[in-house]
Short mmCIF file of C-alpha atoms in Angstrom, two decimals:
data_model
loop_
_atom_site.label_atom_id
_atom_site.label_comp_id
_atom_site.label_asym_id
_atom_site.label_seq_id
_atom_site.Cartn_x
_atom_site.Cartn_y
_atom_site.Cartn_z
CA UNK A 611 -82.93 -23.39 62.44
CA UNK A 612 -85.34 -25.97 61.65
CA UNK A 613 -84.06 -28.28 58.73
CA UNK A 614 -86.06 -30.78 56.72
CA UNK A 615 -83.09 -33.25 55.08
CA UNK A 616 -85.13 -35.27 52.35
CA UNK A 617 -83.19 -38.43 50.59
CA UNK A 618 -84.60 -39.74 47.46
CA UNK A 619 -83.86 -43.10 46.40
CA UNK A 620 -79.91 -43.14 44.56
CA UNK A 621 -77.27 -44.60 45.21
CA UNK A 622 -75.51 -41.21 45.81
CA UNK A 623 -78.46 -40.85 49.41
CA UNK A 624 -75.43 -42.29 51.28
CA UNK A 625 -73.76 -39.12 50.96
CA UNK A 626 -76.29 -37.09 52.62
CA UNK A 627 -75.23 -39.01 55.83
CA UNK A 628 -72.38 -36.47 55.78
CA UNK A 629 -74.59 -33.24 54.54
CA UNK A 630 -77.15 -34.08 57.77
CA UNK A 631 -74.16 -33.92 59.69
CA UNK A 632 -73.33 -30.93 58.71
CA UNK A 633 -75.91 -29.33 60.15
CA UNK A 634 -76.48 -30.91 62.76
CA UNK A 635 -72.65 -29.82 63.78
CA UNK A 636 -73.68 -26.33 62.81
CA UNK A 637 -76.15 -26.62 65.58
CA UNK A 638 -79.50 -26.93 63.62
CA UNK A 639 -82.23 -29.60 64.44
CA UNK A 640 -82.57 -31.79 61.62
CA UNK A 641 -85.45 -33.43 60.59
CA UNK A 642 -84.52 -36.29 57.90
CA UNK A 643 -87.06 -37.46 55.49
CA UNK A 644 -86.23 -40.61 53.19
CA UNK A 645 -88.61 -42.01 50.91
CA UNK A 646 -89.34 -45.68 50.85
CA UNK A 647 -86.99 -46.34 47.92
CA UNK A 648 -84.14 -44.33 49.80
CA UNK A 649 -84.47 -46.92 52.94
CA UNK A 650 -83.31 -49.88 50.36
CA UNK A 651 -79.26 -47.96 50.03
CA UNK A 652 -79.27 -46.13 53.95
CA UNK A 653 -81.81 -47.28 56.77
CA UNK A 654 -84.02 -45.59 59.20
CA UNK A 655 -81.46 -46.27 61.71
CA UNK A 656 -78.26 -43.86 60.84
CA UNK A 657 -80.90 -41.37 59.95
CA UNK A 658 -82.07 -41.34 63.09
CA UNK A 659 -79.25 -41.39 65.09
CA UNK A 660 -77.18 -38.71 62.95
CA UNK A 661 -80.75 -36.45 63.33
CA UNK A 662 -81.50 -37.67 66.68
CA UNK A 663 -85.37 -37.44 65.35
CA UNK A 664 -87.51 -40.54 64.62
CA UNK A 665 -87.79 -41.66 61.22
CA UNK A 666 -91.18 -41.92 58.77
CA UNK A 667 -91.96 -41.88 54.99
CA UNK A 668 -95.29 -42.07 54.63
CA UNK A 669 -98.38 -40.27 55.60
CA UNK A 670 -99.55 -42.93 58.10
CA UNK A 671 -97.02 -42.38 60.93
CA UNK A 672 -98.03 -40.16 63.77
CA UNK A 673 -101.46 -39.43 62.27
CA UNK A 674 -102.79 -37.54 65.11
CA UNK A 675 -100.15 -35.02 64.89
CA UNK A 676 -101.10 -34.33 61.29
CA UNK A 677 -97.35 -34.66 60.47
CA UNK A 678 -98.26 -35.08 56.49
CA UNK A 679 -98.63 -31.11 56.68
CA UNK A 680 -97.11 -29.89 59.84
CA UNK A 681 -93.64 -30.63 58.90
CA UNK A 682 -93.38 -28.76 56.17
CA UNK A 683 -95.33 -25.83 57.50
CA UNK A 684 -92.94 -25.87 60.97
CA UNK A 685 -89.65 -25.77 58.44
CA UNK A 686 -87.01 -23.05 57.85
CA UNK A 687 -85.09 -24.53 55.23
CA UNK A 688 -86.12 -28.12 53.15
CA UNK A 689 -82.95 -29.97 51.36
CA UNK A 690 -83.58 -32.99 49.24
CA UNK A 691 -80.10 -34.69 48.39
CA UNK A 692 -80.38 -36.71 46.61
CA UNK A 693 -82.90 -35.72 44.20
CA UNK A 694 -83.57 -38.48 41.73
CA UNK A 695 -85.16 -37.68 37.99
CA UNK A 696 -88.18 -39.60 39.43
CA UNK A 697 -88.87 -37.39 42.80
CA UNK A 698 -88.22 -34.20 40.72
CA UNK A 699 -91.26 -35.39 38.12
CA UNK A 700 -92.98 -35.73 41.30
CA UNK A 701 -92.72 -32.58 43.00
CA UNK A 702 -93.10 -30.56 39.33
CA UNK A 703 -96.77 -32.64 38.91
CA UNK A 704 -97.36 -31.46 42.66
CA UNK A 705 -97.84 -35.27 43.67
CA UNK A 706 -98.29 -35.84 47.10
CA UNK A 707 -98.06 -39.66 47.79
CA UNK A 708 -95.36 -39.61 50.70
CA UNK A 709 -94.50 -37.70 53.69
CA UNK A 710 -91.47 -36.03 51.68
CA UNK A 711 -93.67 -34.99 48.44
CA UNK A 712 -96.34 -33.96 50.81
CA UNK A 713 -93.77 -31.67 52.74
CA UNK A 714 -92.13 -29.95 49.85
CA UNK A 715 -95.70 -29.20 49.21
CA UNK A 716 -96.52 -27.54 52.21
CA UNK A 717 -93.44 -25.57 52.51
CA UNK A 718 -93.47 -21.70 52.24
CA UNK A 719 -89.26 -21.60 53.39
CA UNK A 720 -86.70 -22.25 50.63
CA UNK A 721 -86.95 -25.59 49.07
CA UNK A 722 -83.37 -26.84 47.75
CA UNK A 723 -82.90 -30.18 45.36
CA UNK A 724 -79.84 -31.93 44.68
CA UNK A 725 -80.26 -33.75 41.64
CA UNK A 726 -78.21 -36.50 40.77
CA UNK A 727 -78.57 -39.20 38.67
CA UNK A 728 -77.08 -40.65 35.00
CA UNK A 729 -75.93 -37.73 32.21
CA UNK A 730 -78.73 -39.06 29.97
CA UNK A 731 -81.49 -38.89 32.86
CA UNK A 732 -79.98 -35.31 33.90
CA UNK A 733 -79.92 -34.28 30.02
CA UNK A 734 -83.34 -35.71 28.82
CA UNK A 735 -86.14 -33.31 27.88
CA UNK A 736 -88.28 -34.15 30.32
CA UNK A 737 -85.88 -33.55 33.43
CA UNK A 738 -84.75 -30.51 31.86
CA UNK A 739 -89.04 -29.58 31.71
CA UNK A 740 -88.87 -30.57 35.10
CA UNK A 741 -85.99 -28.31 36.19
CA UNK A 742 -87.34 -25.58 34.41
CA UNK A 743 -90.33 -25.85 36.07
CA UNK A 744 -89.35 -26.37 39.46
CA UNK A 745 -87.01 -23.17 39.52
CA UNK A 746 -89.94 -20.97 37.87
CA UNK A 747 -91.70 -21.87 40.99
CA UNK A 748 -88.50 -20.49 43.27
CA UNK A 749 -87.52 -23.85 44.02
CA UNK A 750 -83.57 -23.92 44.21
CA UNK A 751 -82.13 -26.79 41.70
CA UNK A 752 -78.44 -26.90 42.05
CA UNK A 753 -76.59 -28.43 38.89
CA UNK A 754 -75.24 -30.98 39.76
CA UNK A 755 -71.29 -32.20 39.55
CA UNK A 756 -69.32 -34.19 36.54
CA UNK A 757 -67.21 -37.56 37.20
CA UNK A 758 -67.61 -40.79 38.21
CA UNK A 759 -71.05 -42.34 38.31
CA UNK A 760 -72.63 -45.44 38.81
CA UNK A 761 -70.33 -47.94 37.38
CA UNK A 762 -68.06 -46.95 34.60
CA UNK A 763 -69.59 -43.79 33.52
CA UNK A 764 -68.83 -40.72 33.36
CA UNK A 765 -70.30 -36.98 33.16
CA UNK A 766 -72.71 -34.35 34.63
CA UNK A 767 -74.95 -36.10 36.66
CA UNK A 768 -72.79 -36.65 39.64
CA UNK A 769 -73.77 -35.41 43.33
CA UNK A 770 -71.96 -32.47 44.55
CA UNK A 771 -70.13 -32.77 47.34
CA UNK A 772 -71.94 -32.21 50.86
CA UNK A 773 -70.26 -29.63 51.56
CA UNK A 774 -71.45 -27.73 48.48
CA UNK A 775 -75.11 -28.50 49.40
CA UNK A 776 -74.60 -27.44 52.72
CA UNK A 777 -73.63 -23.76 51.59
CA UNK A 778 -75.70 -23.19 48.81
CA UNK A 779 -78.57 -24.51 50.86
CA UNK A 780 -77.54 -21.71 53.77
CA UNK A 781 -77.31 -19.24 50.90
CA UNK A 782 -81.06 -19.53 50.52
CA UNK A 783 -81.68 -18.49 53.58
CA UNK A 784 -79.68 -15.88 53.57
CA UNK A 785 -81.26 -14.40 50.24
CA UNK A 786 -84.57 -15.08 52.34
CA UNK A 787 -83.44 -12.79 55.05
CA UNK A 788 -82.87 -9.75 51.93
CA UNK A 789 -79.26 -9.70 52.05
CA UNK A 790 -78.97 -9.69 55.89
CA UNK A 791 -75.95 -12.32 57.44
CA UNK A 792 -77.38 -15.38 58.73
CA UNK A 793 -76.98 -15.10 61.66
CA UNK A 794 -76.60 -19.33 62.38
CA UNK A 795 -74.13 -19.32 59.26
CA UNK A 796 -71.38 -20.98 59.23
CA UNK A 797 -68.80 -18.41 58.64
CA UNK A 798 -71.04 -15.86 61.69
CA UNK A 799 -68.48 -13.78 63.64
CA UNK A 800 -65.71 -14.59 60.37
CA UNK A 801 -63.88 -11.28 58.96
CA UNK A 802 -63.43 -11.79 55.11
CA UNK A 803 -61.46 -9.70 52.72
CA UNK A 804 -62.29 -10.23 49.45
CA UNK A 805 -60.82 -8.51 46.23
CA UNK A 806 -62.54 -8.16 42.56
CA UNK A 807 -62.54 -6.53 39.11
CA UNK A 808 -59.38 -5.68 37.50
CA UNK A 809 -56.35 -3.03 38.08
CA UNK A 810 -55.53 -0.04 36.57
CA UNK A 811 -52.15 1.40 36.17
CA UNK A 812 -52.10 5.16 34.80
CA UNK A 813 -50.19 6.05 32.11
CA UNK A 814 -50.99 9.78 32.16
CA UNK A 815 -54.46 11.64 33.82
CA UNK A 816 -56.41 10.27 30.93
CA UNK A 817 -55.06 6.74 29.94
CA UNK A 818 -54.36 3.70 31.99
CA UNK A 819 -53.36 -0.13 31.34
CA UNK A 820 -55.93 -2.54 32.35
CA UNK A 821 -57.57 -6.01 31.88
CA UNK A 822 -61.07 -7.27 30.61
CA UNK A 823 -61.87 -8.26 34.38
CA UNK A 824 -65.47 -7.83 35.32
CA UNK A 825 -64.91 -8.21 38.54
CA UNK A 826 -68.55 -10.82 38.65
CA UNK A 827 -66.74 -13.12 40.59
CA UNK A 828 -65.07 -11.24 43.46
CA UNK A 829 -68.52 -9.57 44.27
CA UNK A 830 -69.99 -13.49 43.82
CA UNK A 831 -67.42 -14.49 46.44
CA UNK A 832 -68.46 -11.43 48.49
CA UNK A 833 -72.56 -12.34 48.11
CA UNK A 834 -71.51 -16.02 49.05
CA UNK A 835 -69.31 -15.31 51.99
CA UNK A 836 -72.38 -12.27 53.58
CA UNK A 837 -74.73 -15.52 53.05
CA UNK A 838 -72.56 -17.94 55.06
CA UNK A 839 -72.57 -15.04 57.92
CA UNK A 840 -68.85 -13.41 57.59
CA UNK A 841 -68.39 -9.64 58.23
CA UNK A 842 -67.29 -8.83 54.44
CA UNK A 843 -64.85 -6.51 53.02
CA UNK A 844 -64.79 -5.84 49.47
CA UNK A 845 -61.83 -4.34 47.80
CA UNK A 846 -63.33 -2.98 44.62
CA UNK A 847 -60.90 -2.18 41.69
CA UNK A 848 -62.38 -1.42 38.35
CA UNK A 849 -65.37 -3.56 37.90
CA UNK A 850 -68.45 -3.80 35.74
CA UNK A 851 -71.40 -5.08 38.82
CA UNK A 852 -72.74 -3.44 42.10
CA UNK A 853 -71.51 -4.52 45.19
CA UNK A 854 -73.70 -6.68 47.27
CA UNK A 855 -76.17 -5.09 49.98
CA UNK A 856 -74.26 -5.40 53.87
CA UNK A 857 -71.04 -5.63 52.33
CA UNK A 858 -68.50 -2.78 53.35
CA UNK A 859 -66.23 -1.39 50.10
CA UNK A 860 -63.02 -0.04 49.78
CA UNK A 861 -62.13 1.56 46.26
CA UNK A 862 -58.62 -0.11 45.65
CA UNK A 863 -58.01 0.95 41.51
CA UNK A 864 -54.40 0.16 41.37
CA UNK A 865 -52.12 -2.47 42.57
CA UNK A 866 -50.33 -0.48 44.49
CA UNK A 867 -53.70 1.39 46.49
CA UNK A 868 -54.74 -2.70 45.94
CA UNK A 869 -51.55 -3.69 48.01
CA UNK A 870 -52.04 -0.76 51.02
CA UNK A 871 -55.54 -2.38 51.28
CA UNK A 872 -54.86 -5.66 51.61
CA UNK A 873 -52.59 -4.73 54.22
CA UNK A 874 -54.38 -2.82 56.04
CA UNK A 875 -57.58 -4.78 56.17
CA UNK A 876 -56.57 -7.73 55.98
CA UNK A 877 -52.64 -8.16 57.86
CA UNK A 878 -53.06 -5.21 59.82
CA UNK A 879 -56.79 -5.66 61.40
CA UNK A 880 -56.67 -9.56 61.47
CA UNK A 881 -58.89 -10.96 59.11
CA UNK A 882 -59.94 -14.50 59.19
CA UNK A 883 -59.83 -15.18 55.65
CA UNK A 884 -58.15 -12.99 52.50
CA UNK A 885 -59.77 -14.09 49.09
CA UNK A 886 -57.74 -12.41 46.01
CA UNK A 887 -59.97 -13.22 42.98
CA UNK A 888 -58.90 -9.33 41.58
CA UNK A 889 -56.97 -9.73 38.14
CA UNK A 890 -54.05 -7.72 39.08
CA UNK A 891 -51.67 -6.08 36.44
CA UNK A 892 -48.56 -7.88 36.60
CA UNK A 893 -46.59 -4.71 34.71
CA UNK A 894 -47.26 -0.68 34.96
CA UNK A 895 -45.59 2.26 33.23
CA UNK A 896 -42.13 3.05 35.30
CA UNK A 897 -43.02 6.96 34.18
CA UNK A 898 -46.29 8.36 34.77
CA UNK A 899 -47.03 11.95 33.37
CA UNK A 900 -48.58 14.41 34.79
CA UNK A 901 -50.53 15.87 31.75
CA UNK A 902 -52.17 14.46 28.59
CA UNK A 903 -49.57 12.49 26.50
CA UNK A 904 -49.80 14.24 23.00
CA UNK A 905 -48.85 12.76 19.54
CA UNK A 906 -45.94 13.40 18.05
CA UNK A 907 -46.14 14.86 14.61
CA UNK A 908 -42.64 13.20 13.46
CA UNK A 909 -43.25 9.83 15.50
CA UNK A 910 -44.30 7.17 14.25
CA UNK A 911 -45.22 5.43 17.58
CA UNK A 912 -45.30 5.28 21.56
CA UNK A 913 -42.91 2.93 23.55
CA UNK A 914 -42.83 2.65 26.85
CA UNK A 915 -41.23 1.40 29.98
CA UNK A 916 -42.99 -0.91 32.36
CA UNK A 917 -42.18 -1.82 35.43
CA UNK A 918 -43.45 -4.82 37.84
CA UNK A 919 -46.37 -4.39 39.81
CA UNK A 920 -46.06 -6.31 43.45
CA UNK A 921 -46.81 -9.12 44.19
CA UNK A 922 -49.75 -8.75 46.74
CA UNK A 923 -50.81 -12.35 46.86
CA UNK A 924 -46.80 -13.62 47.95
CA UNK A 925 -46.67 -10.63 50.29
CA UNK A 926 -49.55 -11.37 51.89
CA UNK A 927 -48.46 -15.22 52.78
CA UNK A 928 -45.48 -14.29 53.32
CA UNK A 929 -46.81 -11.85 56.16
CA UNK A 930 -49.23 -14.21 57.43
CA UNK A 931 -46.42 -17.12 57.72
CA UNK A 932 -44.67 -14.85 59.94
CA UNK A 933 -46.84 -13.69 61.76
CA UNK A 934 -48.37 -16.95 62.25
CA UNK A 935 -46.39 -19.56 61.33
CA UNK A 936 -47.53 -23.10 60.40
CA UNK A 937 -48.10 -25.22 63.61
CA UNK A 938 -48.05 -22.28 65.95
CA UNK A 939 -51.58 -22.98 67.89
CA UNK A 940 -51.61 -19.57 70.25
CA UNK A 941 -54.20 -17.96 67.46
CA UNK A 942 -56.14 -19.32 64.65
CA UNK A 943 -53.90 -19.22 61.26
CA UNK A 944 -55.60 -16.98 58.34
CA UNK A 945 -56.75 -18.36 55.48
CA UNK A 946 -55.54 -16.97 51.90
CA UNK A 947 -57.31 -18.27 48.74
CA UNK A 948 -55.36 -17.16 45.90
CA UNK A 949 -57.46 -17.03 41.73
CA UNK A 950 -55.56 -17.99 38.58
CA UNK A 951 -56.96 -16.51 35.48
CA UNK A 952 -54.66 -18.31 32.85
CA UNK A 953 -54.06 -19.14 29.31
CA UNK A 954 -52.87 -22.12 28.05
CA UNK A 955 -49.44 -22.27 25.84
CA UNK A 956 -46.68 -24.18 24.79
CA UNK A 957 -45.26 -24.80 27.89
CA UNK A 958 -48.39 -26.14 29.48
CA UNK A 959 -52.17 -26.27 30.23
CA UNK A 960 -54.08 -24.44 32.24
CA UNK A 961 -53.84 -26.58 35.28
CA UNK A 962 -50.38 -26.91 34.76
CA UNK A 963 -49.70 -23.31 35.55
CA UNK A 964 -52.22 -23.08 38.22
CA UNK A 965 -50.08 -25.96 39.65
CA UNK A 966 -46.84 -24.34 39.79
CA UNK A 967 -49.10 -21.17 40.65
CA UNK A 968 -50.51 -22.83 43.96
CA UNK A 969 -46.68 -23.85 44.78
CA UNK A 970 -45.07 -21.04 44.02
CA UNK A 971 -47.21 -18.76 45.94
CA UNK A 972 -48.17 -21.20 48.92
CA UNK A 973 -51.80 -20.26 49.24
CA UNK A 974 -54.46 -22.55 50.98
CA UNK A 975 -56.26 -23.00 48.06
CA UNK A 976 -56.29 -22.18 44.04
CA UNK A 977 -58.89 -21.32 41.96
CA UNK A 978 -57.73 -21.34 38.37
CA UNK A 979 -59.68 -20.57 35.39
CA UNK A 980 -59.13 -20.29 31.81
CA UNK A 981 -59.57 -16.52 30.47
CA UNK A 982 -59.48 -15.03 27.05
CA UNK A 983 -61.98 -13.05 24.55
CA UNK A 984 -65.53 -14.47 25.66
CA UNK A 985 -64.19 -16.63 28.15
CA UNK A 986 -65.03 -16.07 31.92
CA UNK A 987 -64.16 -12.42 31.38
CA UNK A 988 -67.58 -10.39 32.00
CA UNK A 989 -69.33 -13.86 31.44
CA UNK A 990 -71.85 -15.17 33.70
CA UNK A 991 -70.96 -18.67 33.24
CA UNK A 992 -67.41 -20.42 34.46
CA UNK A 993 -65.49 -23.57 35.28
CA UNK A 994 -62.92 -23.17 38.12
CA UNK A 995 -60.74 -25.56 38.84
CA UNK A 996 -60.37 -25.52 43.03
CA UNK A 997 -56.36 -26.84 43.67
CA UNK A 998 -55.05 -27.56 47.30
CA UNK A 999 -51.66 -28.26 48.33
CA UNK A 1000 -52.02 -31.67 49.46
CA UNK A 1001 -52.40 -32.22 45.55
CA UNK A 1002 -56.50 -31.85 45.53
CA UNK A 1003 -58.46 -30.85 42.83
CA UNK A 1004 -62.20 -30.76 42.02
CA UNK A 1005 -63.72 -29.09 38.76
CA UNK A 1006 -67.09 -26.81 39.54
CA UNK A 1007 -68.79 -26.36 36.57
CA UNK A 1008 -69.60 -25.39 33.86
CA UNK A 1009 -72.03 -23.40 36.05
CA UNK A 1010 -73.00 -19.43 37.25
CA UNK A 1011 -70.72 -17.63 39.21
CA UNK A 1012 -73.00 -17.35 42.03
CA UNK A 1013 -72.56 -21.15 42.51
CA UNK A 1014 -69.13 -21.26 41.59
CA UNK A 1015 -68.45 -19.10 44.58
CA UNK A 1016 -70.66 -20.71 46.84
CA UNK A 1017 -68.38 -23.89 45.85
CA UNK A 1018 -65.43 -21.68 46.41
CA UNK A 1019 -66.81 -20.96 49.81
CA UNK A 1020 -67.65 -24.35 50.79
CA UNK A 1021 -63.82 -25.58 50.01
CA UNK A 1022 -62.83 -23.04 52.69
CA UNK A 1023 -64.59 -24.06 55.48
CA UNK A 1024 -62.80 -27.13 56.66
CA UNK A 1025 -59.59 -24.71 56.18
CA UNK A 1026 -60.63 -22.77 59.27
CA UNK A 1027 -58.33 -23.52 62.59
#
């Protein structure tokens, strides 16, 4: 795949040293772009030795080859990371006074910007005008990350990571395709098995016990993972969304149909990479009847016995760590990402539990969330938290789902043997 990696000038353009290697590991040429500001923070140099391409920035160089247009016209995929508040008023005006503005104008393959830049640049009316304008046309603005900036501040504004850019960027292309694996992708010959939506434990042939999941950000996870290229497995419990085109479903309703599943297709056929973001019931009734419950006349009330559901998630590891124990280098070691819808209480925050979630469960990585009435439940906007057990952690959001599990997604990658 032909990539066009354009750097605006920020301080944050040293960082997409490490997102044009990326894909040039991934095996696609590269093409890097800087504009004449960007050369002041990382030089023509390291650009072209990471891209192995000669360097320009403005429409001069290599006239005869009529570069200004043929770049952009020759591209399958155009990434600008950084994109600063001032190159994003640009390319919404449709200026064309570099070899980099000039491209994005000529491009018909998906265009992708990285802003980043100070909170009060990211937040001012006119960027936002900008934004809004630039993703009316189908260009691909990702929002960008909170924390440390320039100096001593602090908020959204920041960069995110490269290897964020690097899927959601490889997501376009994969949308391009109409739901078809890319077939360069990352994650191409990968089997995933992903859970979503919530459980449901009968009571009797009409009732159950359930949760508000919505099961959004399984199939997100699902979308996300079919972008990067996987083979994807979707193990649908009760959920509220369709299930992504060229993904295979199994119906999995109750933990314990939930728990046969995940053995099955993930233990038992060998699965790269097991992804439980389904809200599983942590309790069921111990007696389930076999006809319709009817009131009482004389009672005043209902009590029943519950019983604990499995633990699917622990099982799972646990099955994996034997089968494959830590260290062992005969096969590649699965990868199990574990989600952590919580609440916080007395005895903690959110994190907190995540925390002794992540350790008590030994997963790869957590993604905790906080839940409740209007929160993340059937929402379409989140914040995970993504926890490793080396003591990582890196906030994603607030944001869509969709990006949220391409973030997800991109946190797995280096986890791959």
């Amino acid at each position: 795949m032909r990539v066009v990696l354009g750097v605006s000038g920020g301080i944050a353009a040293y960082k997409a040293a490490s997102l044009c290697r990326l894909f040039t590991e991934a095996g696609h040429e590269v093409r890097v772009l800087p504009t004449q500001a960007a050369l002041r923070f990382v030089g023509a140099p390291t650009w072209e030795a990471l891209s192995g391409h000669p360097v320009a920035h403005d429409v001069f160089s290599d006239v005869p080859s009529v570069q200004h247009v043929r770049v952009g016209q020759e591209a399958d995929l155009v990434v600008v990371a950084p994109a600063t508040a001032d190159l994003m008023a640009r390319v919404a005006a449709g200026m064309a006074d570099d070899l980099l503005t000039t491209t994005l104008l000529t491009a018909t393959c998906p265009v992708v910007l990285a802003p980043a830049m100070h909170t009060e640049m990211w937040l001012n009316p006119a960027t936002r005008a900008n934004v809004a304008t630039l993703r009316e046309r189908g260009v691909h603005v990702i929002e960008p990350a909170s924390g440390r900036l320039t100096g001593t501040d602090t908020g959204p504004g920041r960069l995110p990571d490269p290897e964020v850019i690097h899927a959601e960027a490889l997501a376009r292309v994969g949308e391009r395709a109409h739901g078809e694996p890319t077939a360069a992708g990352p994650w191409a010959g990968r089997r995933v098995v992903i859970s979503s939506g919530g459980t449901r434990e009968p009571l009797d042939p009409v009732r159950f016990l359930g949760n508000r999941s919505s099961g959004r950000m399984g199939t997100a996870v699902a979308r996300a993972a079919r972008d990067l290229g996987a083979e994807v497995t979707l193990l649908q419990a009760a959920v509220e969304v369709p299930a992504p085109e060229g993904v295979r479903v199994v119906e999995a309703v109750s933990a314990a149909e939930l728990e046969a599943a995940v053995a099955r297709e993930f233990s038992d056929a060998g699965a790269d990479l097991l992804v439980m973001a389904a809200a599983v019931a942590d309790y069921r009734p111990a007696q389930v009847s076999d006809s319709k419950i009817k009131k009482s006349g004389d009672s005043e009330g209902l009590v029943l016995e519950l019983e604990r559901t499995p633990d699917i998630l622990a099982g799972a590891v646990a099955r994996r760590d034997a089968e494959h124990p830590a260290g062992d280098e005969r096969a590649p070691r699965p990868v199990i990402v574990g989600f952590a819808a919580e609440t916080g209480d007395d005895a903690g925050s959110v994190l907190d539990h995540a925390q002794a979630k992540l350790e008590r469960k030994g997963v790869d990585l957590l993604v905790a969330n906080e839940v409740g009435v209007e929160k993340t439940f059937g929402q379409d906007d989140t914040t995970v938290h993504l926890l490793t057990p080396d003591g990582g952690a890196t906030t994603v959001g607030p944001t869509n789902k969709d990006e949220a599990a391409r973030a997800v997604c991109a946190a797995v990658t280096p986890l791959f043997g």
